[in-house]
Coordinates of C-alpha atoms and ligand atoms in Angstrom, one line a residue:
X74 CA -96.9 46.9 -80.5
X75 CA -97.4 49.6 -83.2
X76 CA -96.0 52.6 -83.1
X77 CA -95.0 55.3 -86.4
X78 CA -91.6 56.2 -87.2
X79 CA -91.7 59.7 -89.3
X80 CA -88.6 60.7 -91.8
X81 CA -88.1 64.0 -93.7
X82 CA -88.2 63.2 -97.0
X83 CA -86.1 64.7 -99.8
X84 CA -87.7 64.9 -102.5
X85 CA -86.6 65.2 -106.4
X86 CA -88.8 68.0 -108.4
X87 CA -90.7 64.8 -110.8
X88 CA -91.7 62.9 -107.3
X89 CA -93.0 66.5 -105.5
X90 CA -94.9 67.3 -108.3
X91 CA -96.5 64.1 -108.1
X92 CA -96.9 63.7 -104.3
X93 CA -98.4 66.9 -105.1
X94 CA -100.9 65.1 -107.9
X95 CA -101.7 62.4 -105.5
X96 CA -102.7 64.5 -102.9
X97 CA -105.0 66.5 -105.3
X98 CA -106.6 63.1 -106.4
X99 CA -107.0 61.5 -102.5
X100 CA -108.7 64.9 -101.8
X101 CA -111.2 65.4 -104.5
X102 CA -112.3 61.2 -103.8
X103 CA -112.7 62.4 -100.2
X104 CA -114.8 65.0 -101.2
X105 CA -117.2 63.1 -103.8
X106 CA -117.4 60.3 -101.4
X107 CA -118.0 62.7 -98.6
X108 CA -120.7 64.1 -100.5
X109 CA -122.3 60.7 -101.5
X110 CA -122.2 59.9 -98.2
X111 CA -125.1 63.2 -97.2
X112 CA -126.8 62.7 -100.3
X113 CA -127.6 59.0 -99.2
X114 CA -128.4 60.3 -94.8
X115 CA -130.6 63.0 -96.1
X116 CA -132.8 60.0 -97.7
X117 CA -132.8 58.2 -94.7
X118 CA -129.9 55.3 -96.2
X119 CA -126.4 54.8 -96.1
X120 CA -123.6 54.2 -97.9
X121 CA -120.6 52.3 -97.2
X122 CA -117.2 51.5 -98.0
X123 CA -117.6 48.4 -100.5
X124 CA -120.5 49.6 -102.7
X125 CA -118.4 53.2 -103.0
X126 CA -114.5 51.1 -104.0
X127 CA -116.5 49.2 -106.5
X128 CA -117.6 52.8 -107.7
X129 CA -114.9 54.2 -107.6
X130 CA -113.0 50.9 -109.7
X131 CA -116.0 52.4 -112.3
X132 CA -115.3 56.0 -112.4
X133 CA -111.9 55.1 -113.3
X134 CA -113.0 54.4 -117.2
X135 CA -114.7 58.3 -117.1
X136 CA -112.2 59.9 -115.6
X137 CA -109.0 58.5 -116.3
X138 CA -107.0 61.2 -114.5
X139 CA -108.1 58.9 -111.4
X140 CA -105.6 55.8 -112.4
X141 CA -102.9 58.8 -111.7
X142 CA -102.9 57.6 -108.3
X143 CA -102.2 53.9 -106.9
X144 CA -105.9 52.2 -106.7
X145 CA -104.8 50.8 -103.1
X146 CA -103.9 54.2 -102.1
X147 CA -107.3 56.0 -103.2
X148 CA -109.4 52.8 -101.3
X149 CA -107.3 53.5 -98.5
X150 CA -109.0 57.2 -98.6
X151 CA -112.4 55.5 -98.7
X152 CA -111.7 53.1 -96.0
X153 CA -110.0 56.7 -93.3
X154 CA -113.1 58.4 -94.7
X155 CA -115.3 55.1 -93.6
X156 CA -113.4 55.2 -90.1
X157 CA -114.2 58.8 -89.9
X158 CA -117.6 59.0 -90.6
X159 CA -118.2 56.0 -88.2
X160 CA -116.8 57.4 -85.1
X161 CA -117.6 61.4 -85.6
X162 CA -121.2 61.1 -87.9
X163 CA -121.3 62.2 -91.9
X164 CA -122.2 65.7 -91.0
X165 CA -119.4 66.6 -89.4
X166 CA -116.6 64.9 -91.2
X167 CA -115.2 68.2 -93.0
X168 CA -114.2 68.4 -96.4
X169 CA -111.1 68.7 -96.9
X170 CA -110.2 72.2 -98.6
X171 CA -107.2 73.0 -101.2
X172 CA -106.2 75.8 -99.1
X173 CA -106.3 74.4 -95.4
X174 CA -105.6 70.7 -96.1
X175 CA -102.3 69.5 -96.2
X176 CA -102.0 66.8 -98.4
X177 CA -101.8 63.3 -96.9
X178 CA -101.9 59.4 -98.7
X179 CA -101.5 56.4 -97.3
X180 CA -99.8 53.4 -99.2
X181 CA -101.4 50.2 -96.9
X182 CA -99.6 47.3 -98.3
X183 CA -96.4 47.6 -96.1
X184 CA -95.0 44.0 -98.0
X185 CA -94.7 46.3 -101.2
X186 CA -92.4 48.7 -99.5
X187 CA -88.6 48.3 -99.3
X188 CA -86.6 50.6 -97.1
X189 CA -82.9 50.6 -97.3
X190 CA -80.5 52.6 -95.4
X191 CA -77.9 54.1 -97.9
X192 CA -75.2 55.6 -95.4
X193 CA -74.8 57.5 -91.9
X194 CA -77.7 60.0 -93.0
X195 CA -79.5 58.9 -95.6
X196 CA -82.4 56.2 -96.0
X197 CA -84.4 55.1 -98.8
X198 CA -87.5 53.7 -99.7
X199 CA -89.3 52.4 -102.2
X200 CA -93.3 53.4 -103.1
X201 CA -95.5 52.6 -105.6
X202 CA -95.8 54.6 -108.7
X203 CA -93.0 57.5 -106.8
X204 CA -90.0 54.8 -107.0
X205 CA -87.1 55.4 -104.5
X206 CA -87.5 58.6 -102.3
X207 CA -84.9 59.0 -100.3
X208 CA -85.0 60.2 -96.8
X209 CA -83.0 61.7 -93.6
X210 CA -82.2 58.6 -91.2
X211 CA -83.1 60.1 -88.1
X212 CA -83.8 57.0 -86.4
X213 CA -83.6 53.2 -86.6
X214 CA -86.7 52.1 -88.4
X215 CA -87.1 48.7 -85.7
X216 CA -89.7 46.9 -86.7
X217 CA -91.8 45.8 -89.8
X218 CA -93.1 48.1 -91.7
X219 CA -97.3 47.9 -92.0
X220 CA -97.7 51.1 -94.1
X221 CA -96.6 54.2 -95.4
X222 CA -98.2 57.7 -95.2
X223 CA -96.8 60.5 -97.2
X224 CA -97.3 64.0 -95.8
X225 CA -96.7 67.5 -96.1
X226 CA -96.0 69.8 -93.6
X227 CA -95.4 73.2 -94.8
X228 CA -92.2 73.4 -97.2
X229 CA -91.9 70.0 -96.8
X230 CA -92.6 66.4 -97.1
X231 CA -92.3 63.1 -94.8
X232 CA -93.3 59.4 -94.5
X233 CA -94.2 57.9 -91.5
X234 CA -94.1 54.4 -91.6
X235 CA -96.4 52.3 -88.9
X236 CA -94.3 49.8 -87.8
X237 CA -94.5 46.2 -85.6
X238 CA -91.8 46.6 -83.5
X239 CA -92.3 43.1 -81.9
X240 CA -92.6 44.9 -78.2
X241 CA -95.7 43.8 -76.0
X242 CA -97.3 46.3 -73.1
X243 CA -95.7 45.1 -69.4
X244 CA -98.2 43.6 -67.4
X245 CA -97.1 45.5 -64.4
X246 CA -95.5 48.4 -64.5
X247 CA -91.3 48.4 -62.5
X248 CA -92.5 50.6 -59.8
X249 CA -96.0 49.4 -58.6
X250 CA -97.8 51.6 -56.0
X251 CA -96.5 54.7 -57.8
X252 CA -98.9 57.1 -58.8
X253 CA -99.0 60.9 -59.4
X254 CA -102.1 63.4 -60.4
X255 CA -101.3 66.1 -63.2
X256 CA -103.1 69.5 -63.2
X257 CA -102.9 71.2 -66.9
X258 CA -102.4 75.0 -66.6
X259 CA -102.7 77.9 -68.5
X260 CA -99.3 79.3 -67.0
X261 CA -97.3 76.0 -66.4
X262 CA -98.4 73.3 -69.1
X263 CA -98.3 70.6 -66.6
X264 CA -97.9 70.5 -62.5
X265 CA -97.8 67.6 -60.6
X266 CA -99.2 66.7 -57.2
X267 CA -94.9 66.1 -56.0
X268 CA -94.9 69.7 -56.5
X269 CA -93.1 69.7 -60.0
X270 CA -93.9 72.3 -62.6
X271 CA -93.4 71.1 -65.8
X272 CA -93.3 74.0 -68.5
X273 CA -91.2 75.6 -70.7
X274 CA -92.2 77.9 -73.7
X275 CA -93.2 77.4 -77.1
X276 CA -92.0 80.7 -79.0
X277 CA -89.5 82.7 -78.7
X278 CA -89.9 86.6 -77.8
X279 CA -88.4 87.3 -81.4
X280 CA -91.0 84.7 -82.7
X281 CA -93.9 86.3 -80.5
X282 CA -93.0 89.5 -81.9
X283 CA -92.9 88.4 -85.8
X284 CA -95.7 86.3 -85.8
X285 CA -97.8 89.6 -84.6
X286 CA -96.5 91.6 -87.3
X287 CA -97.0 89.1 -90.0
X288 CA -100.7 88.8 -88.6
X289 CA -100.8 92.5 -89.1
X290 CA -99.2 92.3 -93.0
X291 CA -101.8 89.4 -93.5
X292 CA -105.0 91.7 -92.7
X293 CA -103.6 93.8 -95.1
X294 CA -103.4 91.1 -98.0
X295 CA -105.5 90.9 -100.9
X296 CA -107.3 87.1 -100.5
X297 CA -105.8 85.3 -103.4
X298 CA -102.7 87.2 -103.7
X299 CA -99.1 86.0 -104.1
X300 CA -98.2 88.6 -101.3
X301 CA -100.5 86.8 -99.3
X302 CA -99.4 83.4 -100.0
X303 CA -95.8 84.2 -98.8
X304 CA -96.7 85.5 -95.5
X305 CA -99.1 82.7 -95.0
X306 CA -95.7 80.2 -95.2
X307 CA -93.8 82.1 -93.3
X308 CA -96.3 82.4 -90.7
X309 CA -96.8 78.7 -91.3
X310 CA -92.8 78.6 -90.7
X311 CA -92.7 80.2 -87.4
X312 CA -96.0 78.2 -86.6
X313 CA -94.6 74.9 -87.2
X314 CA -91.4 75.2 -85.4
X315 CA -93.6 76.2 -81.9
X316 CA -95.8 73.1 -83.1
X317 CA -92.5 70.9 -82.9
X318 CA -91.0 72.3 -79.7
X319 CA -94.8 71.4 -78.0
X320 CA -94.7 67.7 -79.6
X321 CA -91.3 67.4 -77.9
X322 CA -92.0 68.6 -74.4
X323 CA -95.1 66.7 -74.4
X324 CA -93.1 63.3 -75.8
X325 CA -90.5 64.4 -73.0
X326 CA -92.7 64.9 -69.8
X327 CA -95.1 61.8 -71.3
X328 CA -91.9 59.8 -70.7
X329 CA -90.6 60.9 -67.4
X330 CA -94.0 60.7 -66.4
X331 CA -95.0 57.3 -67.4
X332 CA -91.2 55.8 -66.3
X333 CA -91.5 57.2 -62.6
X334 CA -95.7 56.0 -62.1
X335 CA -97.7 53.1 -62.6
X336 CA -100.6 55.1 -62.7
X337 CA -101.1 59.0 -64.2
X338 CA -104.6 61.1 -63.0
X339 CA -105.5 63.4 -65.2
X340 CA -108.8 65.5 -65.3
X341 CA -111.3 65.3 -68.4
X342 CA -111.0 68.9 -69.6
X343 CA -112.8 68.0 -72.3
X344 CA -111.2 70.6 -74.3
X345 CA -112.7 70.9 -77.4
X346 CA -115.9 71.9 -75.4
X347 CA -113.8 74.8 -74.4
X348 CA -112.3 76.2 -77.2
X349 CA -115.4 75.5 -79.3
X350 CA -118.0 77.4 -77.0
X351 CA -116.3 80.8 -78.1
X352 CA -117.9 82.2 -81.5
X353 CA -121.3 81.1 -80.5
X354 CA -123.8 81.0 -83.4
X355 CA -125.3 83.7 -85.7
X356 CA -128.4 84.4 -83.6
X357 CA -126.6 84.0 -80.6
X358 CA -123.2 85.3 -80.8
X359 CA -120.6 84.3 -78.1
X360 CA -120.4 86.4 -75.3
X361 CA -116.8 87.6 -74.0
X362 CA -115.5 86.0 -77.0
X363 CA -112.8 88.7 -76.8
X364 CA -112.1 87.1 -73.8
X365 CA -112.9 83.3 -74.9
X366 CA -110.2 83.7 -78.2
X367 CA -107.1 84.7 -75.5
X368 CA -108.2 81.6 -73.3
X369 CA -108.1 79.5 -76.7
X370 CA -105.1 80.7 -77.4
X371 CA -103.6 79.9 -74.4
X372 CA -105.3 76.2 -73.8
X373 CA -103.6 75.0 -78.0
X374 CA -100.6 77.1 -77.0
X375 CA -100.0 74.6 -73.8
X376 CA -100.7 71.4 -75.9
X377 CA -103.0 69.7 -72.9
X378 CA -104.4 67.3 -75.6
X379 CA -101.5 66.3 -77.0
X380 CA -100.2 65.7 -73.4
X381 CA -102.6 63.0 -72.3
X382 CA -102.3 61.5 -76.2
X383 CA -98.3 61.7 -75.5
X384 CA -99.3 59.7 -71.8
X385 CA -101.1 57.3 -73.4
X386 CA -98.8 56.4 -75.8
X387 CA -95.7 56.5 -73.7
X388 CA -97.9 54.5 -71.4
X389 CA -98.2 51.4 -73.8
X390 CA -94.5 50.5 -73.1
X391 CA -94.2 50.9 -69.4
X392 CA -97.4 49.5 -68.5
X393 CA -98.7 52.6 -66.9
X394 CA -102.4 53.2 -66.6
X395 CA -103.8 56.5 -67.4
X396 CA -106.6 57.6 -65.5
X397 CA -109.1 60.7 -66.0
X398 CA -111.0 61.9 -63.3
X399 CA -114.0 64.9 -63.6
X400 CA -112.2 68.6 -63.3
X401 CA -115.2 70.3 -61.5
X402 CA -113.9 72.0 -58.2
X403 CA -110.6 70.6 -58.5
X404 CA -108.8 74.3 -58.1
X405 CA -111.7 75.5 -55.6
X406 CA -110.7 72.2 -53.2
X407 CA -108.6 72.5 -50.1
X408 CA -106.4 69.3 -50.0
X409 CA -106.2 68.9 -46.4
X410 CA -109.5 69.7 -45.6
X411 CA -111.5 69.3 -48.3
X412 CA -113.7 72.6 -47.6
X413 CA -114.9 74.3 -51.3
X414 CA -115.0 77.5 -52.2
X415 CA -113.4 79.7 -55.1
X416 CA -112.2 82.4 -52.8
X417 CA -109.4 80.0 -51.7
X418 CA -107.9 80.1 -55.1
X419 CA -106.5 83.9 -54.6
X420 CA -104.4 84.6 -57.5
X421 CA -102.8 82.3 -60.2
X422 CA -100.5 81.2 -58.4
X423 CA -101.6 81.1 -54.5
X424 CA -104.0 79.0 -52.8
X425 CA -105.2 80.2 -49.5
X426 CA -108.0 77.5 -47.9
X427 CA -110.5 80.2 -46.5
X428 CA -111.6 77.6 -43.4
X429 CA -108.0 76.0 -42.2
X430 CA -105.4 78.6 -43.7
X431 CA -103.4 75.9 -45.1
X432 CA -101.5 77.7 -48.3
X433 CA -99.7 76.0 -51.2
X434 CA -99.8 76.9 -54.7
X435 CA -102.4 76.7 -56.0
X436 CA -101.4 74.2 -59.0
X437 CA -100.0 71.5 -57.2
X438 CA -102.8 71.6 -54.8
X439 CA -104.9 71.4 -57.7
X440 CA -102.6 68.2 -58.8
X441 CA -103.1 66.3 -55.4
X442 CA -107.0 66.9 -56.0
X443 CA -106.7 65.5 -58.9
X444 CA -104.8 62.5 -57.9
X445 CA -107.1 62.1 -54.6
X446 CA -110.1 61.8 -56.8
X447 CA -108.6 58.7 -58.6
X448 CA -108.9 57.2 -55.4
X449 CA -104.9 57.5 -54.2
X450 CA -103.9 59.3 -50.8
X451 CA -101.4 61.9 -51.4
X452 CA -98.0 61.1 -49.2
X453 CA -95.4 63.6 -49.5
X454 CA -93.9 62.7 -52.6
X455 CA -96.5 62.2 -54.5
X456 CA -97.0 58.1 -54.8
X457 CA -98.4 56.1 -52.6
X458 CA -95.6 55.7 -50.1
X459 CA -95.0 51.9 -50.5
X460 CA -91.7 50.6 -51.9
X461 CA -90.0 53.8 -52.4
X462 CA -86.3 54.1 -52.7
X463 CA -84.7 55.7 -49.9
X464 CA -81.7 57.2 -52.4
X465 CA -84.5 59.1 -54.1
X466 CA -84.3 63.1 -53.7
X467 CA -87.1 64.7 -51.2
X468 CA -89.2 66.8 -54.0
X469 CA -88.7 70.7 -54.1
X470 CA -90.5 72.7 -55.6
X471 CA -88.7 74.5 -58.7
X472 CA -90.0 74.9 -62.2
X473 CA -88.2 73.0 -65.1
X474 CA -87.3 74.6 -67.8
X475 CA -84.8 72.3 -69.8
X476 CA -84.6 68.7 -68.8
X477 CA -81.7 68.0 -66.5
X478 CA -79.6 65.8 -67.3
X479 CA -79.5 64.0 -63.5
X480 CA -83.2 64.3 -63.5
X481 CA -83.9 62.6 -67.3
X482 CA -81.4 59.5 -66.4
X483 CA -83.5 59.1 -62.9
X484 CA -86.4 58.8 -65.2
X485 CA -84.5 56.5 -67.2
X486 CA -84.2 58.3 -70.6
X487 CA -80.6 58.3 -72.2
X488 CA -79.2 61.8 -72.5
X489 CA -77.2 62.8 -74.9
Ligands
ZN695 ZN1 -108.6 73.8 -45.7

């Protein structure tokens, strides 16, 4: 199985400033090629990955600033931007701008790359044309390594390296007939249909409070300004330590999820449809948009993408299937008696069935919906009532906030 391993890498001055270099070269490639790319839809032909590397071998005698960067590393850039425009079109593969792009470049020949581990912290490795970076060991590497991508995030720089880590996908997954439906929420990121609200927030108050009154400073910036450039990093700061916290609780429910069920319901929220719909167009401006940029807000601030991507890939090592389901009428639908209508749903938080009175809140009813639609009947806990443990705890319902220890070794994580 593949999976990536990322390290922070400390870098010297010489190897940022050409990390730095590379990134600018990758970038501009990306862009002509991009550009090639239109020139040859708008005349009704195409252009493809072979005809532009021999090109690009060319423009290397013009421009020699181009043999800066390893060759294999810039065809690796034509071959993402190949995959890209193949699965999203060559319209709407985006250029890639100094300002918003972070610099990224991949080194594909993973025989070429040596990694060493040089005590109880440090690692090293060795890339073309950079030499030995060295890097935080943060975890075991445990595999061979396939490539190497160099990125920056912010202040600073990291490798992942994609890795064969000799591990296959179960066939069937330790507890069959298991199976549990997940309702993603505005209030509590994730809820599942055994009444278990997982959720726990992003940003601090204090980090609420300063991110506001950078976004204030920032309106007052001149564009282009050094001023401006500092509070865009430490926006970018506060930003990417909320972005870390998300990435963890969504690694961390992913795995307690996938450990406890052989099968996870989700529903296709088809999010992007959601946040897009907002701005509207110029003739047609969004209505409520007011309205439409809180919501956005709110759906990136709960991470329900990167959940199911975090299911999917925790999924690959216990065998777990992951199955979506449509959303529509999920949070209008009375579990026990199935009768729809929106003014069951009568706050948030409480669902009141307006033909059979049965209560619950609304989220996990939502959740067994969900799960239902997947084709499994609810049972008290949640799975499918075959083969379940009688030690096991009867669910209650309480919101989590930190992982428990008792709770993460049930799930068969190792706490620390
Ligand atoms: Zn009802």
């Amino acid at each position: 199985m593949l999976s990536g391993r990322r390290y922070r890498l400390e870098l010297t001055d010489d190897q940022v400033v050409l990390c730095e270099t590379f990134g600018d070269i990758c970038r501009s490639v990306w862009n002509t090629a991009l550009e090639q790319r239109r020139e040859y839809r708008r005349r009704g032909g195409w252009m493809n990955y072979v005809p532009q590397a021999a090109e690009l071998a060319e423009a290397k005698r013009d421009f020699p600033w181009l043999s800066d960067a390893p060759s294999h590393v810039l065809q690796q850039t034509l071959r993402d931007l190949d995959r890209a425009c193949r699965e999203h079109g060559t319209f709407t593969v985006r250029w890639r701008s100094k300002a918003r792009w972070c610099p990224t470049f991949r080194f594909p020949a993973g025989k070429l790359i040596a990694v060493e581990r040089l005590g109880r912290k440090w690692g090293r490795a060795k890339l073309p044309k950079l030499g030995w970076v060295r890097f935080r060991w943060s975890r075991p590497l445990g595999g061979q390594i396939r490539s190497a991508t160099v990125t920056r995030r912010g202040r600073h720089w990291f490798v992942s390296f994609l890795v064969d880590d000799a591990r296959t996908t179960p066939e069937k997954h330790a507890m069959p007939n298991t199976a549990v439906g997940v309702d993603r929420g505005v209030k509590v990121a994730a809820t599942t249909s055994d009444g278990v609200f997982h959720g726990r927030p992003f940003a601090t108050p204090g980090e609420v409070a300063r991110l506001r009154r950078l976004q204030q400073k920032l309106s007052r910036c001149k564009r282009g300004s050094n001023r401006r450039k500092a509070v865009v990093a430490s926006i970018n700061a506060i930003t990417g330590r909320v972005r870390n916290r998300r990435a963890d609780f969504c690694a961390q429910t992913a795995a307690e999820l996938t450990t406890r069920n052989a099968v996870v319901v989700l529903e296709d929220l088809r999010i992007r449809n959601m946040t897009a719909s907002a701005a509207g167009t110029v003739d047609a401006p969004g209505r409520q948009v007011r309205q439409k940029a809180g919501l956005n807000r709110a759906i990136l601030d709960k991470g329900w993408h990167l959940l199911e991507l975090a299911l999917r890939n925790a999924a690959r090592t216990t065998g777990t299937s992951v199955v979506l389901v449509p959303a529509a009428y999920t949070s209008q639908t009375c579990n026990e008696c199935r009768h729809v209508d929106p003014k069951s749903r009568e706050s948030q938080a409480s669902f009141r069935c307006t033909a059979c009175g049965h209560t619950a809140h609304a989220d996990v009813n939502a959740a067994k919906n969900i799960l239902n639609a997947a084709g499994h009947a609810v049972s008290g806990r949640g799975d499918l009532g075959i083969g379940r443990s009688v030690k096991r705890q009867p669910p209650a319902t309480r919101t989590r906030t930190g992982r428990s220890p008792r709770a993460a070794r049930a799930a068969g994580i190792p706490v620390r």
